[in-house]
Coordinates of C-alpha atoms in Angstrom, one line a residue:
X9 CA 54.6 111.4 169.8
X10 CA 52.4 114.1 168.8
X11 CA 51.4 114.6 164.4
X12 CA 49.9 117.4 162.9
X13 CA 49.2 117.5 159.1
X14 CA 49.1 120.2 157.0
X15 CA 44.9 120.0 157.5
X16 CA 45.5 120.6 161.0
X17 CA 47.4 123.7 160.0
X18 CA 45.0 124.4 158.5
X19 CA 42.5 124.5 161.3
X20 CA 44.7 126.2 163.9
X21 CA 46.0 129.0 161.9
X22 CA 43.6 129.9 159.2
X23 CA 40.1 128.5 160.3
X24 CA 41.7 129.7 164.0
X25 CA 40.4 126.7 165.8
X26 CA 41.4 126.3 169.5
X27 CA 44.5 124.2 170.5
X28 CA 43.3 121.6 172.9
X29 CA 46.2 119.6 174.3
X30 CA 45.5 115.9 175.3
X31 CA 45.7 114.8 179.0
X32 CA 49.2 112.9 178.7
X33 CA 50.6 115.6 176.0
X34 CA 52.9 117.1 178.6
X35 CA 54.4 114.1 180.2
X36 CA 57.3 113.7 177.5
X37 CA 57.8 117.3 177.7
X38 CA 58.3 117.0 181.7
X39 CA 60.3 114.0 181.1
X40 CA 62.8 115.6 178.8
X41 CA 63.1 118.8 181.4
X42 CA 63.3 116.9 184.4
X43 CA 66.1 114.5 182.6
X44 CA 68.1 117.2 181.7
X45 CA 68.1 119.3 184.7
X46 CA 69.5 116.1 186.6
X47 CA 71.9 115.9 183.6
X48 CA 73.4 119.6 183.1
X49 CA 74.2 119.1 187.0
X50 CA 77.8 118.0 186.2
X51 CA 78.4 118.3 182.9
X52 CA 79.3 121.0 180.4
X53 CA 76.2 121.2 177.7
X54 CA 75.9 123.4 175.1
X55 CA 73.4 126.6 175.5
X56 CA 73.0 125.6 179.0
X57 CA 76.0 126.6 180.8
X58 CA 78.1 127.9 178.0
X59 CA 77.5 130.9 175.6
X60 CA 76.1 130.5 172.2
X61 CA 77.2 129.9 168.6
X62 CA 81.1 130.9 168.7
X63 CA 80.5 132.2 172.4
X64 CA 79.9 128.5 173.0
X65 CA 83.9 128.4 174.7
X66 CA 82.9 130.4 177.4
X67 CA 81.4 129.4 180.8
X68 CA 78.2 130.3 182.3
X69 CA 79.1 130.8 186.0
X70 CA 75.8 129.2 188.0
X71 CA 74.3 132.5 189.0
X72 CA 73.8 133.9 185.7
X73 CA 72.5 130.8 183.8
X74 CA 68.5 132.0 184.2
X75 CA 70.0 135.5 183.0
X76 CA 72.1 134.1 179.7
X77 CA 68.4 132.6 178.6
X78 CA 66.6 136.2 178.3
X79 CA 70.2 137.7 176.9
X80 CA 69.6 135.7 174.4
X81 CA 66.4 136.4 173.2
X82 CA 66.4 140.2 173.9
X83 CA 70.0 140.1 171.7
X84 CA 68.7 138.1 168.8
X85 CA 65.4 140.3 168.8
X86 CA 66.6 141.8 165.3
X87 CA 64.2 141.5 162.9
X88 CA 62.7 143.5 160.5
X89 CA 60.5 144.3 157.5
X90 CA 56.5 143.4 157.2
X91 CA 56.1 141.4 160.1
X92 CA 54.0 138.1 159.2
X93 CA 49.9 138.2 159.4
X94 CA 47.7 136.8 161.9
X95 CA 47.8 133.2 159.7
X96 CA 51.2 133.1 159.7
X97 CA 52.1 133.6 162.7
X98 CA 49.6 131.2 164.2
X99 CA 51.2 128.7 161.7
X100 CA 54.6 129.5 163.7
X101 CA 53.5 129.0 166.6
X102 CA 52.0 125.4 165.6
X103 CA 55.2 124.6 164.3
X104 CA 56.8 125.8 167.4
X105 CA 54.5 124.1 169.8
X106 CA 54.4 120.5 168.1
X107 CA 58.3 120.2 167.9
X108 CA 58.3 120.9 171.5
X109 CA 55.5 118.0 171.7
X110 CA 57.6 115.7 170.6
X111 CA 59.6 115.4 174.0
X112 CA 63.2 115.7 172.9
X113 CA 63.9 119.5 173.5
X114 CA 64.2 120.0 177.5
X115 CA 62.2 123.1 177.9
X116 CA 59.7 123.4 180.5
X117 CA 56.3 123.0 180.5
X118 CA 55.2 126.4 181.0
X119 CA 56.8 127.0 177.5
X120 CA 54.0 124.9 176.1
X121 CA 51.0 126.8 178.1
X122 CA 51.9 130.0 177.1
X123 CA 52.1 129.3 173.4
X124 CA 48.6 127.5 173.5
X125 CA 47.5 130.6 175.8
X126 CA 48.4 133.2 172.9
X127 CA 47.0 130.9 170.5
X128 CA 44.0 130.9 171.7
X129 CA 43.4 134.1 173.4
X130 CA 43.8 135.3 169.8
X131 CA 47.1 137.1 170.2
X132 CA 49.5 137.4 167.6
X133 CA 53.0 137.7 167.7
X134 CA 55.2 140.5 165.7
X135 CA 57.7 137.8 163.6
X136 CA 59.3 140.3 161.0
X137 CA 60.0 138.3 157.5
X138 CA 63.7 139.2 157.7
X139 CA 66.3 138.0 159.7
X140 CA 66.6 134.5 159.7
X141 CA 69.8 132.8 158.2
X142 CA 67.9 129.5 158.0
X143 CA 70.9 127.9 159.6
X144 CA 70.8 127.0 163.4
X145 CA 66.9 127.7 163.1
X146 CA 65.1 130.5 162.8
X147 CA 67.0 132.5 165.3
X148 CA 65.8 136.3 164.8
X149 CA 62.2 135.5 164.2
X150 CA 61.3 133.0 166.9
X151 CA 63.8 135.0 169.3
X152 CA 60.3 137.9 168.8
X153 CA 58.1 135.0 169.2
X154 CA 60.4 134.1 172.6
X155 CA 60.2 138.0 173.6
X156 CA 56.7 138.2 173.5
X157 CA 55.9 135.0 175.9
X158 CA 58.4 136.5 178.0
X159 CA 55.8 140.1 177.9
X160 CA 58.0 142.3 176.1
X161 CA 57.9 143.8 172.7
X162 CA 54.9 144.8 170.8
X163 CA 51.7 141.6 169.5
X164 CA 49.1 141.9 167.5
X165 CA 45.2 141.4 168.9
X166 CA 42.1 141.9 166.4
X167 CA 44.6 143.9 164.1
X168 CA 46.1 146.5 166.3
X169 CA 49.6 146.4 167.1
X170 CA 49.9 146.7 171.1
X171 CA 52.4 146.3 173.9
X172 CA 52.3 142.9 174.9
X173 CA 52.6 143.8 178.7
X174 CA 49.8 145.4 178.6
X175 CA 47.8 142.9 176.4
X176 CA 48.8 139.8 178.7
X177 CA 47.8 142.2 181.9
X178 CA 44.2 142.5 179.9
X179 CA 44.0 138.6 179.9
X180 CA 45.4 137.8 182.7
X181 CA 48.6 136.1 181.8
X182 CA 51.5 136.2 183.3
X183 CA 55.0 136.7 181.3
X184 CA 56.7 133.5 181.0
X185 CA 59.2 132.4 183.4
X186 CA 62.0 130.7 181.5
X187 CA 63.7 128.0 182.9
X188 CA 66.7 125.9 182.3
X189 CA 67.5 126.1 178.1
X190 CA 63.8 127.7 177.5
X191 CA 65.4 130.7 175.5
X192 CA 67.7 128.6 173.4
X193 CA 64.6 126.1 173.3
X194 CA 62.5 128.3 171.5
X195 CA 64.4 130.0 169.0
X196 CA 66.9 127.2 168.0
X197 CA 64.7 125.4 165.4
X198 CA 63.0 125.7 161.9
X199 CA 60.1 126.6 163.1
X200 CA 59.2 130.0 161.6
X201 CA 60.4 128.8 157.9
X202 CA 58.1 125.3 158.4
X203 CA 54.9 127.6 159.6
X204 CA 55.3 130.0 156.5
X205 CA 56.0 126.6 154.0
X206 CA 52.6 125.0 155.5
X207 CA 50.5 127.9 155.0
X208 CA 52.1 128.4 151.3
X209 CA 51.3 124.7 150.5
X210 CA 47.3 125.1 151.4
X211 CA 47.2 128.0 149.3
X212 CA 49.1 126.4 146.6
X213 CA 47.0 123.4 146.5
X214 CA 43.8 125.9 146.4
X215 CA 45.5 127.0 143.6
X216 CA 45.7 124.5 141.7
X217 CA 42.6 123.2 141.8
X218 CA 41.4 126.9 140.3
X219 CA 44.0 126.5 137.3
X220 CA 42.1 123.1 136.4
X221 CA 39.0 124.6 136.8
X222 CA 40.3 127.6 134.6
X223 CA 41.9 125.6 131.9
X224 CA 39.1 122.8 131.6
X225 CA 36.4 126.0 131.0
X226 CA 38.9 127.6 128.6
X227 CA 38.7 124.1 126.5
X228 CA 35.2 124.4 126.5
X229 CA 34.8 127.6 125.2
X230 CA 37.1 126.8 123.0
X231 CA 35.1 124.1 121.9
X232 CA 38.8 121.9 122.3
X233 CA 39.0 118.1 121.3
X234 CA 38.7 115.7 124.4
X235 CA 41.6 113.9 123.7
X236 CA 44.2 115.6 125.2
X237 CA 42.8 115.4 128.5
X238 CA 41.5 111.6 127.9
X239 CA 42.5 108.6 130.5
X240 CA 43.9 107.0 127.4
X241 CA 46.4 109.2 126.1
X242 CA 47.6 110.4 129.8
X243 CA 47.4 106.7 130.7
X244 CA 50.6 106.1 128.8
X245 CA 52.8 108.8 130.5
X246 CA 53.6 107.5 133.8
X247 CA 53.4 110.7 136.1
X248 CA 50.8 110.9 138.8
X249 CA 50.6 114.4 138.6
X250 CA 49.6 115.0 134.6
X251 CA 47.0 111.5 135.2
X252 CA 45.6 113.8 138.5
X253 CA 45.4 116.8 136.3
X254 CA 43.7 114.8 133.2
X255 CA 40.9 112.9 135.4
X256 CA 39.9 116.4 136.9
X257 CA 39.4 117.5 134.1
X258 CA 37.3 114.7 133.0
X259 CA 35.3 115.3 136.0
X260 CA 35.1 119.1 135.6
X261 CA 34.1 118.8 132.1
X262 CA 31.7 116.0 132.5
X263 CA 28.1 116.7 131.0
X264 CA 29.4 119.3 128.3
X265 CA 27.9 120.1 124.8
X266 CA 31.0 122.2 123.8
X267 CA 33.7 119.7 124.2
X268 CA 34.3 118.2 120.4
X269 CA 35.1 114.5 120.2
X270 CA 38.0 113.5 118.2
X271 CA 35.7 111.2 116.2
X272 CA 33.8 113.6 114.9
X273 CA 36.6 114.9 113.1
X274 CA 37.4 111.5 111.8
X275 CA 34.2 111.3 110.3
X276 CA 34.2 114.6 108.8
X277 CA 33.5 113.7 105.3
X278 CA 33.6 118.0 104.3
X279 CA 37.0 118.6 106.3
X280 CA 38.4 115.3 104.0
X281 CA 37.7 117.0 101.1
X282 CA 39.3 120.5 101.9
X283 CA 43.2 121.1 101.5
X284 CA 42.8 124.0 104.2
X285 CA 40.7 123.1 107.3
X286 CA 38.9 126.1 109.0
X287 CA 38.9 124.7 112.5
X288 CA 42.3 124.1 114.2
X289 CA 43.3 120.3 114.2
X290 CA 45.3 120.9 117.5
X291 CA 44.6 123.8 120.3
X292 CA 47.8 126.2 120.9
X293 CA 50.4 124.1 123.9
X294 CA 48.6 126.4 127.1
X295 CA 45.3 124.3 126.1
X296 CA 46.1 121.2 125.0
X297 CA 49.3 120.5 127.3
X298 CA 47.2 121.2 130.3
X299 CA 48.2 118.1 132.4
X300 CA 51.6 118.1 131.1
X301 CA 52.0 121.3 132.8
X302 CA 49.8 121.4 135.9
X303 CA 51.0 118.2 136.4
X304 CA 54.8 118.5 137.7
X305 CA 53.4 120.8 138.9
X306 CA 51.0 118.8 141.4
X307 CA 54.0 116.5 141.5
X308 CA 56.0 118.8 143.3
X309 CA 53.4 120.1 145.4
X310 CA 52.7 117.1 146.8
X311 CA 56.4 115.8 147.7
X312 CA 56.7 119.0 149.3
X313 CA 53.5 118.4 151.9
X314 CA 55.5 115.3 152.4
X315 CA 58.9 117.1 153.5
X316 CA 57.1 119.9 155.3
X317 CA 55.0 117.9 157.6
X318 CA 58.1 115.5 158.2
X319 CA 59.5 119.0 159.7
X320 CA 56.4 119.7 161.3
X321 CA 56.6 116.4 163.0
X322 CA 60.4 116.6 163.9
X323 CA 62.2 117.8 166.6
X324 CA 64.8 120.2 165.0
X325 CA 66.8 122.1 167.9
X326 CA 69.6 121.5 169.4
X327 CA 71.2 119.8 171.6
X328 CA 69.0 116.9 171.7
X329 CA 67.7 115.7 174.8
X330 CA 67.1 111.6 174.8
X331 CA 66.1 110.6 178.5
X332 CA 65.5 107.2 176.5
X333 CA 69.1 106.9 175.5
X334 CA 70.2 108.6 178.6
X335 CA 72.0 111.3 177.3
X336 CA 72.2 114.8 175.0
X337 CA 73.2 115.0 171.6
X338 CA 74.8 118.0 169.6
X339 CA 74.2 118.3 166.4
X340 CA 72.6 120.4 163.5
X341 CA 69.2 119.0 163.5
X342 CA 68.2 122.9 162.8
X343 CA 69.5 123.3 159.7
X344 CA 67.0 124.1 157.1
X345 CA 67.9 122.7 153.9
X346 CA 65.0 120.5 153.6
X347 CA 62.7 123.3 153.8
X348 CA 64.6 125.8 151.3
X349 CA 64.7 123.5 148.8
X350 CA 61.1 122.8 148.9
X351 CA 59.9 126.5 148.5
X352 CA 62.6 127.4 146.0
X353 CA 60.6 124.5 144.0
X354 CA 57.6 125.4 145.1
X355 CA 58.2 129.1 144.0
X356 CA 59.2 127.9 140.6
X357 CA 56.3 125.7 139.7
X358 CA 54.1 128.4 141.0
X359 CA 55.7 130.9 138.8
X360 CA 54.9 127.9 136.1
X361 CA 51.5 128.2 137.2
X362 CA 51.3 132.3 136.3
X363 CA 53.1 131.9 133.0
X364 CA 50.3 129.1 131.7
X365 CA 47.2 131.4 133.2
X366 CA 48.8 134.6 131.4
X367 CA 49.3 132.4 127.8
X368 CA 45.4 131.3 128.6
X369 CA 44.4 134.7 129.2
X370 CA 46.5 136.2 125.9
X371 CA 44.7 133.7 124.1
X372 CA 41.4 135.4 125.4
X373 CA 42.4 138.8 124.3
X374 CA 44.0 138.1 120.9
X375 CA 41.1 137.7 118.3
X376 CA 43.7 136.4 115.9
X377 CA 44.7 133.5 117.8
X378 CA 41.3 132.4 119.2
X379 CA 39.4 133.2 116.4
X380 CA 36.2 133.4 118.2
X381 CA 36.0 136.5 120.8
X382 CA 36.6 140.4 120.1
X383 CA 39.6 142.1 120.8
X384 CA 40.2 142.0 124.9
X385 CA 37.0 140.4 124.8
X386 CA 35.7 144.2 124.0
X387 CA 32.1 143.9 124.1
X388 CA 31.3 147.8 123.9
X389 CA 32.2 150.2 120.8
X390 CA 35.8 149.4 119.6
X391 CA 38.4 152.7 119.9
X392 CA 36.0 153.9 122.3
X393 CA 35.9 151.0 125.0
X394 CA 38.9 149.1 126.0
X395 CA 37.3 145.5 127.6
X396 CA 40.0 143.7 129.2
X397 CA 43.2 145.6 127.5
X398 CA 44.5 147.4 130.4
X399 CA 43.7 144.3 132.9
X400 CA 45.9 142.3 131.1
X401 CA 48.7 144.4 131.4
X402 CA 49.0 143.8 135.6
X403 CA 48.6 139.6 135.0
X404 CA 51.8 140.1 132.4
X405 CA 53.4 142.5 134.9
X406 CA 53.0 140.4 138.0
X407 CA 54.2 137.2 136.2
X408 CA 57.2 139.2 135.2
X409 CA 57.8 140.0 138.5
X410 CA 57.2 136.7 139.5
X411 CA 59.7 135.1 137.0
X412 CA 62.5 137.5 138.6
X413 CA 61.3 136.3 141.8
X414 CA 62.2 132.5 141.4
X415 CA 65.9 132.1 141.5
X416 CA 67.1 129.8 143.8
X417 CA 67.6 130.8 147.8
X418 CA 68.5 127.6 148.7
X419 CA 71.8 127.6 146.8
X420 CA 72.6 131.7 148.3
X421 CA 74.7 130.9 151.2
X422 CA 77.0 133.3 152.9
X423 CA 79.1 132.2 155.9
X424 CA 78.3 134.5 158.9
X425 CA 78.5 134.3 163.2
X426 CA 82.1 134.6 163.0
X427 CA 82.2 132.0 160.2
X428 CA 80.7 129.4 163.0
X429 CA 77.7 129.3 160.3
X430 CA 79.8 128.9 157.0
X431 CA 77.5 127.2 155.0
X432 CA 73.2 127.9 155.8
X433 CA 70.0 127.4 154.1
X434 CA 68.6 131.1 153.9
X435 CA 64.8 129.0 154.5
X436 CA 63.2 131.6 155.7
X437 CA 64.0 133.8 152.7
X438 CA 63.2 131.0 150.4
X439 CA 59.7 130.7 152.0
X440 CA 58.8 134.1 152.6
X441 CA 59.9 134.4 148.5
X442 CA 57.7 131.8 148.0
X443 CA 54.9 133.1 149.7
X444 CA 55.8 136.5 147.4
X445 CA 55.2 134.3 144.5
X446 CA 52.3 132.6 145.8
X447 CA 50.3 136.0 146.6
X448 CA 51.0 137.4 143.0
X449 CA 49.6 133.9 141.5
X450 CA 46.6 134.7 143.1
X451 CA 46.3 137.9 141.7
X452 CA 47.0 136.6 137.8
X453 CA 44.3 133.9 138.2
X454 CA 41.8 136.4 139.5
X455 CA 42.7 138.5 136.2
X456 CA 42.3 135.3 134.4
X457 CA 39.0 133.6 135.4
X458 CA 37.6 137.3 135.1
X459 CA 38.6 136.9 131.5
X460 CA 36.7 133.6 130.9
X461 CA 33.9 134.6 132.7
X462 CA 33.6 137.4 130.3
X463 CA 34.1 135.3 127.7
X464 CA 31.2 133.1 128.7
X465 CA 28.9 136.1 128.7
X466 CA 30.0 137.1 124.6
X467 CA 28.8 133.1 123.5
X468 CA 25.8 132.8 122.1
X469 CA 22.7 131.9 124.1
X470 CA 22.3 128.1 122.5
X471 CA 26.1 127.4 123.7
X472 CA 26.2 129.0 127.0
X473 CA 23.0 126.1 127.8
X474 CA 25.9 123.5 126.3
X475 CA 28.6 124.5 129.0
X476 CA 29.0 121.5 131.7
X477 CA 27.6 122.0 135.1
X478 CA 30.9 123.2 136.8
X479 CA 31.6 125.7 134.3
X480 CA 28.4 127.1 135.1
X481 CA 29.2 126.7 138.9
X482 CA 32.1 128.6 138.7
X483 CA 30.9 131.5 136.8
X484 CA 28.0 132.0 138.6
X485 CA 30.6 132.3 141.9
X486 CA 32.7 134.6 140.2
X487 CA 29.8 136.6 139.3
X488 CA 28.8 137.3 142.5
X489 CA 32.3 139.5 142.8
X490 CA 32.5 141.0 139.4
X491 CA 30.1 141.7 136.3
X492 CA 30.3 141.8 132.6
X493 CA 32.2 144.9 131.4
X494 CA 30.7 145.8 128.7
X495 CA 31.4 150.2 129.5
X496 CA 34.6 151.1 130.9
X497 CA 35.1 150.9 134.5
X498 CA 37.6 150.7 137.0
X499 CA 37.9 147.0 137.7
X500 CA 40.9 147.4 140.5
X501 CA 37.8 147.0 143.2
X502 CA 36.4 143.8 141.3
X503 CA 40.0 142.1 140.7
X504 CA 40.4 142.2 144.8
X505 CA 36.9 140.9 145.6
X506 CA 38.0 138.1 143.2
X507 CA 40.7 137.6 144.7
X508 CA 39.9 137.1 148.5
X509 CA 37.1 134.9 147.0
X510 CA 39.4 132.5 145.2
X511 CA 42.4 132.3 148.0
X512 CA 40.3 132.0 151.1
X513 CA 37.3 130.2 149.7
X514 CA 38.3 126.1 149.4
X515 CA 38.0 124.8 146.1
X516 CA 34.5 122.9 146.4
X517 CA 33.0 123.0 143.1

């Protein structure tokens, strides 16, 4: 059996390295086509020599069986909307290619070759976001995928959208030749849902590794107690995700001169004689509760790799071809509940994930409730200058937006095909949602570490030499994209730059 992992997702479709297949990876694949071509001989099976879906009660007379795989695809060629990007869509066609590795789907070899071919040759397929039920696959969107092996319809190469005759003429590829149940093959499975969840989950996870970085710097400038990320109090709640969250921190924070020590406080002989203290005893919940938050938030990220490379790793068409067993079962193995109900969590904790960086980065801009910076971290004439006042207002915006976002897909089913599909998992929609929530994340912790980078530059000289090592690290990266404001400029330019930094840069600090 052939296993991929969300790193090898990785590879293929963002790092875009080439799909080698292994000597033997075909000879399952052959196995399952040859078994079933004996099979289907004398025997009525699903997709093969019947229609489809509710047309399933009709026979396929002999001569038009080739002919019913291509009606299919051209007919369910429906989609619409943005169509995917080049990551995306390579992600697809991962997912695509490995469930067909696993050897229980019947479709022919050449299926296989042409899908490394495009990958390879560095063409992209037009996979619109819309269209997909989520139900018996990802029928609309891997139907495209289907019509561009076969050479028609429009792909993607360096960018420009092009004809994909005239693309596969320029390589030299031929339009695939489908055999057997090669149309039904490719479009019955969850395929395009799984590719879109596996990108989402490397991005998350990128994520989150800049919201600890974020946080732990906001303690520090904040000059925070160390307990509330210390092993001992997170030791005693039993969640792997807040105990993640708190030792990062640790590790982030490690070397600093600005994080306070909860003894010292203890010992503060002054602060015992005061009935009002001037110093906070306990930082506002979006510093303190840092691993309590980030935490379930890790949690979930984490089961969700788990389901989505299951998927990956699964065949999930149907029927189900089993030369081992001897025979072909029918089924729902394409249903994509599993999937939906992962990115409709996924979408919420990342929505989490905004609200927390847009308390931080209030925090920042309210000199009443830090205490310690000017108004929007303003360093130039007050009235006159603005600092980071009309920044803030897109990170608030795009979490609101975000909030409204993260209702739940997976529980939106409406019975369609002729009521044949009365109940479906809308995973498409969940994911594609998700990956709306993902992208405007992104832009709310660019805003964000802006803000603390500019905060960094209003401390005095003697503490910015007291910051911890990675602090520094960080703000010396982010530097590189955007400067201290100090007059007013336009800082739409500065927020992107941040932004591709931040998504497509791994997390290495």
């Amino acid at each position: 059996m052939n296993s991929i992992s969300l790193a090898q997702i990785e590879q293929y479709a963002i790092d875009k390295k080439e799909f080698l297949l292994a000597e033997d990876a075909l000879n399952n694949v052959s196995k399952s086509f040859d078994f079933l071509t004996e099979f289907s001989k004398d025997k009525i099976i699903y997709g093969i020599n019947t229609g489809f879906g509710p047309m399933a009660q009709y026979r396929i007379d002999t001569d038009k069986l080739n002919h019913l795989q291509y009606n299919l695809i051209r007919s369910h060629s429906s989609g619409i909307g943005k169509p995917l990007d080049e990551t995306y869509a390579r992600s697809v066609m991962v997912a695509r290619l490995n469930s067909f590795l696993q050897g229980n789907s019947g479709i022919s070899t050449g299926v296989i070759q042409q899908l490394v071919l495009f990958l390879n040759k560095g063409i992209v397929p037009e996979i619109f976001e819309h269209g997909s039920v989520g139900a018996s696959g990802d029928l609309v969107q891997l139907s495209h995928l289907g019509l561009n092996l076969i050479g028609e319809g429009y792909v993607y190469e360096n960018g420009v959208r092009q004809k994909t005759a005239d693309v596969l003429v320029k390589h030299g590829i031929a339009p695939l030749k489908m055999e057997l149940r090669d149309g039904l093959g490719l479009i019955n499975g969850t395929s395009c849902m799984t590719g879109i969840a596996a990108v989402n989950l490397i991005y998350a996870q990128r994520l989150v590794q800049w919201s600890i970085a974020a946080s732990s710097m906001l303690n520090e400038i904040m000059e925070a107690f160390d307990d509330s990320f210390s092993k001992e109090l997170n030791a005693v709640k039993h969640h792997k995700g807040q105990q993640y969250v708190a030792e990062q921190m640790r590790d982030f924070l490690e070397g600093s001169e600005m994080i306070r020590n909860r003894e010292e406080l203890f010992k503060d002989d002054t602060a015992l004689q005061t009935r009002e203290f001037e110093r906070k005893i306990q930082e506002y919940y979006s510093i303190r509760c840092v691993p309590q938050i980030i935490g379930p938030i890790v949690d979930t990220i984490n089961y969700a790799q788990e389901v989505v490379e299951n998927e990956l790793n699964s065949t999930n068409d149907n029927p189900i071809v089993r030369p081992d067993e001897n025979n072909v079962f029918h089924g729902g193995n394409f249903h994509g509940d599993y999937i939906s109900l992962e990115m409709d969590k996924v979408k919420i904790v990342l929505t989490k994930l905004s609200m927390l960086m847009e308390r931080q980065l209030n925090f920042l801009m309210n000199s009443k409730l830090n205490g310690k910076f000017p108004p929007f971290l303003n360093a130039g004439t007050w009235g006159l200058n603005f600092g980071f006042q009309g920044i803030q207002f897109t990170a608030t915006s795009t979490t609101a937006e975000s909030q409204a976002l993260s209702t739940s897909v997976y529980i939106h089913s409406i019975p369609n095909n002729n009521d044949n599909q009365d109940i479906v998992s809308m995973g498409t929609n969940s994911a594609v949602l998700a990956k709306q929530v993902l992208e405007n994340s992104y832009q709310v912790m660019s805003i964000h570490i802006m803000a603390i980078c500019q905060a960094i530059d209003l401390l005095e000289p003697e503490e910015k030499d007291r910051l911890s090592a990675k602090t520094k690290a960080v703000y010396a990266q982010i530097r590189t994209k955007a400067s201290f404001i100090k007059e007013d400029v336009p800082p739409a330019e500065s927020i992107a730059d941040v932004y591709q930094l931040i998504k497509e840069t791994p997390f290495t600090i």
